[in-house]
Short mmCIF file of C-alpha atoms in Angstrom, two decimals:
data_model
loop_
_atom_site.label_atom_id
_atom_site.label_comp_id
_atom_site.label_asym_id
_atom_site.label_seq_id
_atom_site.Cartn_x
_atom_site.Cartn_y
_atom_site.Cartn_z
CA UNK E 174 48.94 -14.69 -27.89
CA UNK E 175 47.20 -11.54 -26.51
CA UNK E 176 45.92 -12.10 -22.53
CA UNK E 177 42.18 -12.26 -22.90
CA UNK E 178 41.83 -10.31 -19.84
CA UNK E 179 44.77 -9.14 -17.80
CA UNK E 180 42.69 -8.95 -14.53
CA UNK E 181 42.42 -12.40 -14.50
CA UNK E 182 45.22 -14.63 -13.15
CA UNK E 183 45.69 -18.51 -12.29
CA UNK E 184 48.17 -19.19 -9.62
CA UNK E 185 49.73 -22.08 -8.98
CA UNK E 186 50.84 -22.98 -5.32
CA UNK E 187 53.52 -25.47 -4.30
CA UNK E 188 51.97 -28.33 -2.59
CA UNK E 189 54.74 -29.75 -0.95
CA UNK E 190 56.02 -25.91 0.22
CA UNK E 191 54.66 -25.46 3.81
CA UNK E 192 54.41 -21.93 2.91
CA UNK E 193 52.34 -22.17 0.03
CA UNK E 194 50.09 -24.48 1.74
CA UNK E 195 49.43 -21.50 5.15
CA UNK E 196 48.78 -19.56 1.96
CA UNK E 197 46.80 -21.46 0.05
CA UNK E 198 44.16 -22.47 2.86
CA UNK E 199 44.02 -18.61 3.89
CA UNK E 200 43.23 -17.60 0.57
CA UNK E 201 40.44 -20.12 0.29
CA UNK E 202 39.17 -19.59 3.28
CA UNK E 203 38.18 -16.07 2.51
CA UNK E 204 35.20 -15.20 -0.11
CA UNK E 205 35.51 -12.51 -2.31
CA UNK E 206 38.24 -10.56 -0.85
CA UNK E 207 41.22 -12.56 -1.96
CA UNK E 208 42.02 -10.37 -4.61
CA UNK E 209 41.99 -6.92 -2.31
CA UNK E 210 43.79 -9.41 0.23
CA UNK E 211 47.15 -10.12 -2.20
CA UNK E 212 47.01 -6.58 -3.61
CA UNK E 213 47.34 -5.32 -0.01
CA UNK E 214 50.16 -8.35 0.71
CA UNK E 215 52.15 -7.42 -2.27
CA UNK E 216 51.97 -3.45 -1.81
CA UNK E 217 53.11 -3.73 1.68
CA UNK E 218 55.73 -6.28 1.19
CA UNK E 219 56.89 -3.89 -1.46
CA UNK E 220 56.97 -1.42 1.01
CA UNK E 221 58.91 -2.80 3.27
CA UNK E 222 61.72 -3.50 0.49
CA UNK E 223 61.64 -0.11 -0.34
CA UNK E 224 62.55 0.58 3.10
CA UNK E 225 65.04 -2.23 3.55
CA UNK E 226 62.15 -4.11 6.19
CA UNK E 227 61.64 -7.07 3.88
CA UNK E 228 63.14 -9.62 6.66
CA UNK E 229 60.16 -8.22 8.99
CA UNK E 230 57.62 -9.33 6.28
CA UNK E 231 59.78 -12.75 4.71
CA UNK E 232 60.45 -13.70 8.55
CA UNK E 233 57.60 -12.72 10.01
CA UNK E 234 56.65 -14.22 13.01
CA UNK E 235 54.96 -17.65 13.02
CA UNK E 236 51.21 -17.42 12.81
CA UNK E 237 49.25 -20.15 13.94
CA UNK E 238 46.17 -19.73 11.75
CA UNK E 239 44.28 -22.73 13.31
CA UNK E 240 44.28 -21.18 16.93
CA UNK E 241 43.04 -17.84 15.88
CA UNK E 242 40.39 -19.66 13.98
CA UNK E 243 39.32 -21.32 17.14
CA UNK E 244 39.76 -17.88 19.26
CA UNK E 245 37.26 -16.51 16.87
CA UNK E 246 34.91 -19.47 16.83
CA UNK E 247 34.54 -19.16 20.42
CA UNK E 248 34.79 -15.47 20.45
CA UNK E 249 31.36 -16.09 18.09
CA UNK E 250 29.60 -18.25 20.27
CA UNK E 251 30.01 -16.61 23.38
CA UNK E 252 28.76 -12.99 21.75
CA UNK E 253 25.81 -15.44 20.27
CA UNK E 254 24.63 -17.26 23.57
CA UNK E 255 24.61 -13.60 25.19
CA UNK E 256 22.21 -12.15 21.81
CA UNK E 257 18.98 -12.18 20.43
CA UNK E 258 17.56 -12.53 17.29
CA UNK E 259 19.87 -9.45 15.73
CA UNK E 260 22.95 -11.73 16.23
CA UNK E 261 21.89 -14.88 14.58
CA UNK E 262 20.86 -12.99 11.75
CA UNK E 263 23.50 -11.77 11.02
CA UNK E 264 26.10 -14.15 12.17
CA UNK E 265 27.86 -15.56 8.98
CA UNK E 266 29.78 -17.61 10.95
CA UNK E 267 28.84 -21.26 9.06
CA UNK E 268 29.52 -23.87 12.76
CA UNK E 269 27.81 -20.68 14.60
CA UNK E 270 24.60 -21.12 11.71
CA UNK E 271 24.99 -24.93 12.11
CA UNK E 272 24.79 -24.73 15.56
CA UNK E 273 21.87 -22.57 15.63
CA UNK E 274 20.33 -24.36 12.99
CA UNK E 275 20.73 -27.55 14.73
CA UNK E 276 19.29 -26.38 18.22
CA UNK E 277 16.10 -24.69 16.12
CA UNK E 278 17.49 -21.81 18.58
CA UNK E 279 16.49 -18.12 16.75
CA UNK E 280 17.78 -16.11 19.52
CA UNK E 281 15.16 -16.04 22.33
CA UNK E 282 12.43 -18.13 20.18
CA UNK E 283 12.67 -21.39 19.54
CA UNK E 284 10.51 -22.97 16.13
CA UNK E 285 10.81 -26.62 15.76
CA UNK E 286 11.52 -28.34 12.65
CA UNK E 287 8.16 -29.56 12.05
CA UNK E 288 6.90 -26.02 11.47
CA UNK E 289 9.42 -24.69 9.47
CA UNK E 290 7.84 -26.69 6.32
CA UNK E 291 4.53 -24.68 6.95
CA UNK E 292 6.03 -21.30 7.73
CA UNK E 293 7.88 -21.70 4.26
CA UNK E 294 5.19 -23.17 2.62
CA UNK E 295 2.72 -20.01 3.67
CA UNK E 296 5.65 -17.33 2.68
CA UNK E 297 5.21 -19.26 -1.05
CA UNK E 298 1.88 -18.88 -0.84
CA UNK E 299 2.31 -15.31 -0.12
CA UNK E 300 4.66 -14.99 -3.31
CA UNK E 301 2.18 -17.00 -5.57
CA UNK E 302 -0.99 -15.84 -4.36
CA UNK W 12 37.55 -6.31 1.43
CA UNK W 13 34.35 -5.94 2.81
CA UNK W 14 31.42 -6.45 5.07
CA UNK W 15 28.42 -8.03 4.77
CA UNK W 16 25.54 -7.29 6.94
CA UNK W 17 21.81 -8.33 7.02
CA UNK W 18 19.46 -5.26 7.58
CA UNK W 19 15.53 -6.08 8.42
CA UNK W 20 14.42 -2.83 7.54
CA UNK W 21 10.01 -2.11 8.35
CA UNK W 22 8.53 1.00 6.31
CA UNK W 23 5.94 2.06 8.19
CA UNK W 24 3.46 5.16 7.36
CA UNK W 25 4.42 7.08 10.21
CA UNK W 26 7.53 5.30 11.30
CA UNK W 27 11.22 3.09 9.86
CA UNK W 28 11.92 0.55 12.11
CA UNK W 29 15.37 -1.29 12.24
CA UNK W 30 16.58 -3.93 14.97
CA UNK W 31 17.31 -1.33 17.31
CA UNK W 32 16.49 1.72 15.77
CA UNK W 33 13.29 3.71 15.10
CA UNK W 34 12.77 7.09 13.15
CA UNK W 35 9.98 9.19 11.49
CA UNK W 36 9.21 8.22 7.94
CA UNK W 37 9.81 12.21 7.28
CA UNK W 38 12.72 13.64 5.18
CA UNK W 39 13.74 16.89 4.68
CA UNK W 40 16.23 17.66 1.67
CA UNK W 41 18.16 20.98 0.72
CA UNK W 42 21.03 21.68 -1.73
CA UNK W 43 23.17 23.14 1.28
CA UNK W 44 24.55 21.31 4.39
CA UNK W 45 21.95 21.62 7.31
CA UNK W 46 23.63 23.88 9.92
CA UNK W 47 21.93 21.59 13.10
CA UNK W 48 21.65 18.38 13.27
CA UNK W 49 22.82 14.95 11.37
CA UNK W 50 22.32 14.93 7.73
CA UNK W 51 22.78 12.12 4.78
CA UNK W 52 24.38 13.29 1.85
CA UNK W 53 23.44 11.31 -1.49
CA UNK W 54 24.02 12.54 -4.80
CA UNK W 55 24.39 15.78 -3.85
CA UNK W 56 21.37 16.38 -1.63
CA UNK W 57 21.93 16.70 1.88
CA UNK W 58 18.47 15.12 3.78
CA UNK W 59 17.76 15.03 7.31
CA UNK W 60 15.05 13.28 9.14
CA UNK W 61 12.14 15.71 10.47
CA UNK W 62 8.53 15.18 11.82
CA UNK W 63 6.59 16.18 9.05
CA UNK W 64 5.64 12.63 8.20
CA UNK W 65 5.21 12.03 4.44
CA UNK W 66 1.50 11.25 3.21
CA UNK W 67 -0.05 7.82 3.39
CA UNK W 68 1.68 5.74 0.45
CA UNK W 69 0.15 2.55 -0.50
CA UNK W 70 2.83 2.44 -3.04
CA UNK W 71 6.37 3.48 -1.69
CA UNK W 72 7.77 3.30 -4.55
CA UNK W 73 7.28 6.03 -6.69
CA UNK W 74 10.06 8.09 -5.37
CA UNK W 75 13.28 7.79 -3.74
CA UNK W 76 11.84 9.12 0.01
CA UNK W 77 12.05 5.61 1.43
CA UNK W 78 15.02 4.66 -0.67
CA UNK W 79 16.63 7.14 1.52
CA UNK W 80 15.14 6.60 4.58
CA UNK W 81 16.59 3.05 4.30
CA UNK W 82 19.84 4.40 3.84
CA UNK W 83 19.58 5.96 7.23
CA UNK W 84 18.54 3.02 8.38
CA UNK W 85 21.93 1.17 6.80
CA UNK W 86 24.13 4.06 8.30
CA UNK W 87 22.55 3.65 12.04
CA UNK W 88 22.35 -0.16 12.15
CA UNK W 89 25.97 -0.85 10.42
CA UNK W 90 27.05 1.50 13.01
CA UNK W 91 25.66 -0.09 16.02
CA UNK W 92 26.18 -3.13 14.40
CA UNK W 93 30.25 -2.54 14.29
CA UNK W 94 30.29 -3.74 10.32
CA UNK W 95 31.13 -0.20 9.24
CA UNK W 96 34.64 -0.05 8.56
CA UNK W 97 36.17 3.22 6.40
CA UNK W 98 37.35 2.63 2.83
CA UNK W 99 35.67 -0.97 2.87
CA UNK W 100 31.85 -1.79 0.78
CA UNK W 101 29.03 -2.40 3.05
CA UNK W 102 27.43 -5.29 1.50
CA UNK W 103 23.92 -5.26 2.23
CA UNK W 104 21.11 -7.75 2.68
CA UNK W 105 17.95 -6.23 3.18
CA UNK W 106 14.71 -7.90 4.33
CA UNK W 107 11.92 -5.38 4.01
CA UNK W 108 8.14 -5.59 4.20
CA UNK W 109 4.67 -5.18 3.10
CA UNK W 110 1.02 -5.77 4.13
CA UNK W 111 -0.25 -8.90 3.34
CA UNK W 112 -3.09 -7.52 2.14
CA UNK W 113 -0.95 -5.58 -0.79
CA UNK W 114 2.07 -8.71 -1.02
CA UNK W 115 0.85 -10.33 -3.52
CA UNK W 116 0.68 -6.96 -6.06
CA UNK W 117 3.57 -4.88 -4.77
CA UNK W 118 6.04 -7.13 -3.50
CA UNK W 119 7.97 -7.88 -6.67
CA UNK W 120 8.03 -4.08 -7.38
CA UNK W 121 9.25 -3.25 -3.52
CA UNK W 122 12.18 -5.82 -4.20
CA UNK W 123 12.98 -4.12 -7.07
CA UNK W 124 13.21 -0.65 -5.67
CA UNK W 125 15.96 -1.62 -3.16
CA UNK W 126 17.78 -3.08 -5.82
CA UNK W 127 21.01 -1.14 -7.61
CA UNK W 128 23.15 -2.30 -10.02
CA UNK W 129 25.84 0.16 -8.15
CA UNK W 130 27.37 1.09 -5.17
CA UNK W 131 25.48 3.56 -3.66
CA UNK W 132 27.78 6.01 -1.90
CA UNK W 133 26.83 8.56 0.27
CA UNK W 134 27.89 10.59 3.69
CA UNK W 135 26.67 9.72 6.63
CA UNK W 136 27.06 11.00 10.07
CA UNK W 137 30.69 12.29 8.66
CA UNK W 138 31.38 8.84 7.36
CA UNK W 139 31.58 7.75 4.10
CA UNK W 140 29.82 4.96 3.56
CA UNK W 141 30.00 2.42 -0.35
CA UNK W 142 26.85 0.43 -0.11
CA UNK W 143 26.05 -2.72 -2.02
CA UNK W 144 22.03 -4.13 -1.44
CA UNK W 145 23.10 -7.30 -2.44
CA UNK W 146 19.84 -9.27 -1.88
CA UNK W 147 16.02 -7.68 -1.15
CA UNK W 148 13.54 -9.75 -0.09
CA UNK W 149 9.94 -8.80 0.92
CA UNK W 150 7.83 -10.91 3.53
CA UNK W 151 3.98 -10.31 4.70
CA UNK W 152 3.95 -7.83 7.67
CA UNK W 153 2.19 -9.34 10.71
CA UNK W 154 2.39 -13.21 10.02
CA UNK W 155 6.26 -11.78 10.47
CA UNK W 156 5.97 -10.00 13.48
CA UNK W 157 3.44 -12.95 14.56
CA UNK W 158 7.19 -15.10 14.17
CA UNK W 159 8.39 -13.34 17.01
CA UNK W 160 5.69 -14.95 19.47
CA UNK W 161 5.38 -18.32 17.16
CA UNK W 162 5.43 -20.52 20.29
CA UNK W 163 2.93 -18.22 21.96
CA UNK W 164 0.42 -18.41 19.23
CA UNK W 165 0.79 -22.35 17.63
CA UNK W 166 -1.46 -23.61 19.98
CA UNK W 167 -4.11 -21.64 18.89
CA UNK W 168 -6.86 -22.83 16.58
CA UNK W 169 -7.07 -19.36 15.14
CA UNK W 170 -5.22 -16.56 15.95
CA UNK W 171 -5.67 -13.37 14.66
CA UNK W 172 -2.85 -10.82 14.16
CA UNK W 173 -4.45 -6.82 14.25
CA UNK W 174 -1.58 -4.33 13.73
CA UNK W 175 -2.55 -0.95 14.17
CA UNK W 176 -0.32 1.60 12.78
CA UNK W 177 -0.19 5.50 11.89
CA UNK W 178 -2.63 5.48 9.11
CA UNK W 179 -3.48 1.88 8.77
CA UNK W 180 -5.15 -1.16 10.40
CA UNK W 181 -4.29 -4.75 8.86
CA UNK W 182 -5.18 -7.76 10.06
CA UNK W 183 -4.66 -11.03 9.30
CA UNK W 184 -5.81 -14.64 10.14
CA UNK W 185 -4.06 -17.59 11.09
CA UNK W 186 -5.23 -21.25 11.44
CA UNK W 187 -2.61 -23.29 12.84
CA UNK W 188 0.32 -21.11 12.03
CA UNK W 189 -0.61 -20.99 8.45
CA UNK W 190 -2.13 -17.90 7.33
CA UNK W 191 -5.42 -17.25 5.50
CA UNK W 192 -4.92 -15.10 2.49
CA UNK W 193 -8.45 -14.78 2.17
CA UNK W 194 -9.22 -13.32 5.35
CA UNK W 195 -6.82 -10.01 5.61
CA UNK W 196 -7.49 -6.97 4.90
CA UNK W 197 -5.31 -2.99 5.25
CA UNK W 198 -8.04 -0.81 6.54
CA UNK W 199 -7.45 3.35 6.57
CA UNK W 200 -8.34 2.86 10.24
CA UNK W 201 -4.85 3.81 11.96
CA UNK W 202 -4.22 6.06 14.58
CA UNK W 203 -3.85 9.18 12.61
CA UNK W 204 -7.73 8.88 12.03
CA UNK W 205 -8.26 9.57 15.76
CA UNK W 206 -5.45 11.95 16.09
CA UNK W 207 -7.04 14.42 13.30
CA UNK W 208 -10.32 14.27 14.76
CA UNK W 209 -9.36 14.96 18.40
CA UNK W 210 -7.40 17.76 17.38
CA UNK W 211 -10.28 18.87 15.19
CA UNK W 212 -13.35 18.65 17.99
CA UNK W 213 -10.62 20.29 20.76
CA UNK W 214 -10.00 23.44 18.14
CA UNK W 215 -13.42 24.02 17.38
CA UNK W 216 -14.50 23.72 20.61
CA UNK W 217 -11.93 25.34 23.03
CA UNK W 218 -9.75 26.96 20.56
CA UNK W 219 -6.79 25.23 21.59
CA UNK W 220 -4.12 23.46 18.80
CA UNK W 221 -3.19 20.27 19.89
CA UNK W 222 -0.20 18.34 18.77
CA UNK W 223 -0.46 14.42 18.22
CA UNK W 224 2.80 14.42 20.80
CA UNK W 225 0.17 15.73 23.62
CA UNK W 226 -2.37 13.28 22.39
CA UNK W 227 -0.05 10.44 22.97
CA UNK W 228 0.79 11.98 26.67
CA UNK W 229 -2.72 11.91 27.64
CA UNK W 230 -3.66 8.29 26.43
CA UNK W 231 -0.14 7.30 28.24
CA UNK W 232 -1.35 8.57 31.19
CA UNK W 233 1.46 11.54 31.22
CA UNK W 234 0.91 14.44 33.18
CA UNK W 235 0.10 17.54 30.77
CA UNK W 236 -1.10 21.34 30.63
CA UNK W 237 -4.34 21.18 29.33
CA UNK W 238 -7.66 21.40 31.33
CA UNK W 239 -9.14 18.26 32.57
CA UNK W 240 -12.06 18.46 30.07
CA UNK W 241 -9.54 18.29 27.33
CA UNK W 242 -7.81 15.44 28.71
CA UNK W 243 -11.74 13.50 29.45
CA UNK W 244 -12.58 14.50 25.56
CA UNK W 245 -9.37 12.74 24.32
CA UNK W 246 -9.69 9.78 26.04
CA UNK W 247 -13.36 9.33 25.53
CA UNK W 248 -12.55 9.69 21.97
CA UNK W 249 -10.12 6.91 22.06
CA UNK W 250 -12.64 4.70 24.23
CA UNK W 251 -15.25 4.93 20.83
CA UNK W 252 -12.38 5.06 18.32
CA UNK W 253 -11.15 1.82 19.52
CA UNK W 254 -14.84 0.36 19.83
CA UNK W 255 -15.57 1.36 16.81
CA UNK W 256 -12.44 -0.08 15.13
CA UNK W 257 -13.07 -3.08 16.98
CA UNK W 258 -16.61 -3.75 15.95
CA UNK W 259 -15.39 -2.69 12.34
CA UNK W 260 -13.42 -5.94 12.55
CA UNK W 261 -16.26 -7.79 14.55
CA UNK W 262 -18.48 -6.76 10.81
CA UNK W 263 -15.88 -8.04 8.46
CA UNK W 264 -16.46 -11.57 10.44
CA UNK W 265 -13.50 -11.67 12.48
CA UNK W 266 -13.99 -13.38 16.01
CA UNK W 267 -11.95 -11.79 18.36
CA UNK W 268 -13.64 -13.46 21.88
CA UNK W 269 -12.08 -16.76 20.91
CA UNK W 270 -8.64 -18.04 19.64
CA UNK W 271 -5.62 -15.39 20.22
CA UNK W 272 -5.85 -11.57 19.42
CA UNK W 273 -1.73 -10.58 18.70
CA UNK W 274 -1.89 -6.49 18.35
CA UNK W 275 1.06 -5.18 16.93
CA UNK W 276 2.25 -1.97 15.90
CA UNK W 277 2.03 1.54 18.07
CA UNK W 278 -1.18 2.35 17.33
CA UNK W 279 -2.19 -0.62 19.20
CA UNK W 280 0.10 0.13 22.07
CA UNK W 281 -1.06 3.66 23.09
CA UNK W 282 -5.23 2.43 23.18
CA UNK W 283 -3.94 -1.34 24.64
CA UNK W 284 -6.38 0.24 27.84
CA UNK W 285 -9.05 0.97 25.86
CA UNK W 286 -8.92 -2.14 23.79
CA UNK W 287 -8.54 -4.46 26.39
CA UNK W 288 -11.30 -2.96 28.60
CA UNK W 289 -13.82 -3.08 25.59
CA UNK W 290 -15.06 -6.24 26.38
CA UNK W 291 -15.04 -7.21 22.86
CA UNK W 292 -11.50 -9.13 22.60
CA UNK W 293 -10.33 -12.53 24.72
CA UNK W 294 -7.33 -13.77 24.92
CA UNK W 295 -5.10 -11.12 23.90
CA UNK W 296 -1.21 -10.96 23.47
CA UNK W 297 0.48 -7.50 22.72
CA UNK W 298 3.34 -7.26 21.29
CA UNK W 299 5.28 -4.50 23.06
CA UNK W 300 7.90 -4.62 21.01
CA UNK W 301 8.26 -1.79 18.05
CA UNK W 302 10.22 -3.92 16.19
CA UNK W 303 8.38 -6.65 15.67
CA UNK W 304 7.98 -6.66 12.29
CA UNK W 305 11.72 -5.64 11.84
CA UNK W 306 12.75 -8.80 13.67
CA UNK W 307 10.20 -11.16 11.99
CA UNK W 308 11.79 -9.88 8.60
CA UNK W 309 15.25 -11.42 10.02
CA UNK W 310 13.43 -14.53 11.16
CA UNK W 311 12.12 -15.24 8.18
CA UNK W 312 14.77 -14.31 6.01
CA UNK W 313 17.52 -16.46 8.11
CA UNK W 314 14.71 -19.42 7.48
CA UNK W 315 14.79 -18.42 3.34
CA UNK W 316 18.20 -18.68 3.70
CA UNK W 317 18.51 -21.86 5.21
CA UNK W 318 16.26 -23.08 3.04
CA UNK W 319 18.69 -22.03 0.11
CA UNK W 320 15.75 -20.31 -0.96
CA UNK W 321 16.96 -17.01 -2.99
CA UNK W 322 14.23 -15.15 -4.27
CA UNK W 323 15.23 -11.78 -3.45
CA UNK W 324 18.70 -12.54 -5.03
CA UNK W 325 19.86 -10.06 -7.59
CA UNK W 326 19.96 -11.73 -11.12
#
């Protein structure tokens, strides 16, 4: 039978391979760039055959994917306790928004819960009125 | 790959404002590259940002001048902002907005006009940049600038945000922190009105062409050429244009002795002197801040989005 559409492909990852399973939580920790991600992977790694490198890639050195998450994570709050409002805004880091979120902390303002109901309630009004 | 980036962007008569940037709502396009100066290139047009300001639009959407203009705005911010990386889309967010007097009837149609069902590429300080406005949403100008200064202004019975701008004056109340729709108005009061008729009364009477640049330095209290009875004209002028636009308010009911007076906008910060010493207003908060409304956008918008509220979402 014909591939319905050939840009469209299911993987399926080894659950009990340790490699697959790095893999598999980098890939779904990432939005909509997986797909640019793997065609990058695979063109390099192709590369690097071509050129007789492939150990470099296959035997690369051991990342430890949970530390640089952390490094980052704190890397992110520092840079957002030193900013304003143009930081939180556009932080898409989900703990950093949490965090945030939690403290009712918008940079240098502060707007407690309570009024967050009317302030959304008036911007519908705006919209309906 | 790509980035994403939120973008509060405020289209105002006489100026854009981003977070941290600010330029003339003024564009100049040509079919050949500018020989000075930064340019955008978009679909073939290279633009650059002037000083000739572009008429008073109620309506900015019926052409692509402040389409543009935002792009500059995209370029400068992504830049400062570090999310511009070459070969990768720019995914866009963009939380514009409107007076609240004109929300209601234009704000569907301004979220529209940022939206494009394509990349929008274009060349940008030698970069090129792929652009996606992924989301567009519009929010009342002043109750978001008021956002910036919430704590300030909660306690207040009544508070009454006056943003004077190039060529218009809104205003809008606020009981409580909830605003009243019925009481706002966009007046053709900005300062552009007092500019034209200083520079009118100083031609005809001492032959001399001002520019609204020297206008500014005299109400800022900046040294300039002219002769002092030039400099006493001007700022008696802007002692009875600000009384007047003061008790223009004072007819249309507002009370501006009680309850909190927030002026935004620059109009409001180059005759702060003569609106403060008029008697006519109490307690009175300024908002020195340019941005304001820029920055209210991205207040509001981050509480829209928390809220999982996505009306400016692309369908």
């Amino acid at each position: 039978m014909e591939k319905k559409n050939e840009f469209v492909i299911t993987i399926g990852f080894n659950r009990n391979d340790e490699d697959h399973k790095k893999v598999v939580r980098l890939l779904n920790g990432m939005s909509r760039t997986k797909a640019q991600y793997i065609v990058k992977a695979i063109l390099a790694y192709r590369e690097c055959c071509k050129v007789g490198n492939v150990t470099n890639v296959a035997n690369a050195v051991e990342i430890d994917y949970d530390k640089i998450w952390e490094y980052i994570q704190q890397t992110v709050k520092e840079y957002i306790s030193r900013e304003d409002i143009n930081l939180f805004i556009n932080s898409n880091d989900k703990e950093a928004d949490e965090t945030a979120s939690g403290n009712k902390n918008f940079g240098q303002m502060e707007i407690e819960e309570d009024a967050w109901g009317g302030i959304l309630s008036s911007l519908k009004s705006f919209r309906s009125g | 790959m790509s980035q994403n980036i939120i973008i509060p962007v405020d289209h105002g008569n006489r100026n854009c404002k981003t977070l941290n940037f600010i330029y003339t709502s003024a564009l100049e396009e040509s079919d050949i590259r500018p020989p000075l100066g930064e340019y955008l290139l978009y679909r073939g047009k290279y633009y650059t940002l002037t000083e000739k300001r572009i008429p008073y639009m109620k309506d900015k959407t019926t052409d692509e001048r402040f389409f543009i203009l935002t792009l500059f705005g995209i370029g400068m911010e992504s830049e400062r902002q570090q999310s511009y990386r070459s070969g990768e889309l720019l995914r866009v967010e963009l939380p514009v907005g409107l007076p609240p007097k004109h929300y209601g009837s234009l704000y569907k149609k301004f979220e529209e006009y940022f939206r494009r069902d394509e990349v929008i590429d274009f060349i940008f300080r030698g970069k090129n940049y792929a652009v996606y406005i992924e989301k567009v949403m519009a929010f009342p100008q002043d109750y978001a600038a008021a956002m910036t200064v919430f704590q300030d202004i909660r306690g207040y019975g009544k508070t009454v945000v006056i943003d004077i701008g190039g060529f218009t004056l809104d205003y809008l109340l606020i009981r409580r922190g909830v605003p009243d729709l019925a009481v706002c108005d966009s007046l053709e009061f900005g300062v552009i009105k007092l500019y034209n008729q200083v520079i009118s009364r100083i031609n005809s009477e001492y032959d001399i062409l001002l520019e609204e640049a020297d206008i500014d330095n005299v109400l800022r209290g900046i040294q300039t050429d002219y002769p002092v009875n030039v400099t006493n004209i001007i700022k008696n002028m802007a002692y009875t244009f600000s009384n007047d636009l003061l008790g223009t308010l004072r007819e249309r009911g507002l009370e501006l002795k009680s309850g909190c007076v927030v002026f935004v906008g620059g109009g409001a910060l180059l005759l702060r002197e003569y609106l403060e010493g008029s008697g006519k207003v109490g307690n009175c908060l300024f908002l020195e801040d340019i941005h304001a409304n820029a920055k209210g956008y991205g207040i509001l918008y981050g509480l829209e989005k928390k809220a999982g509220n996505t009306y400016g979402k692309k369908e």
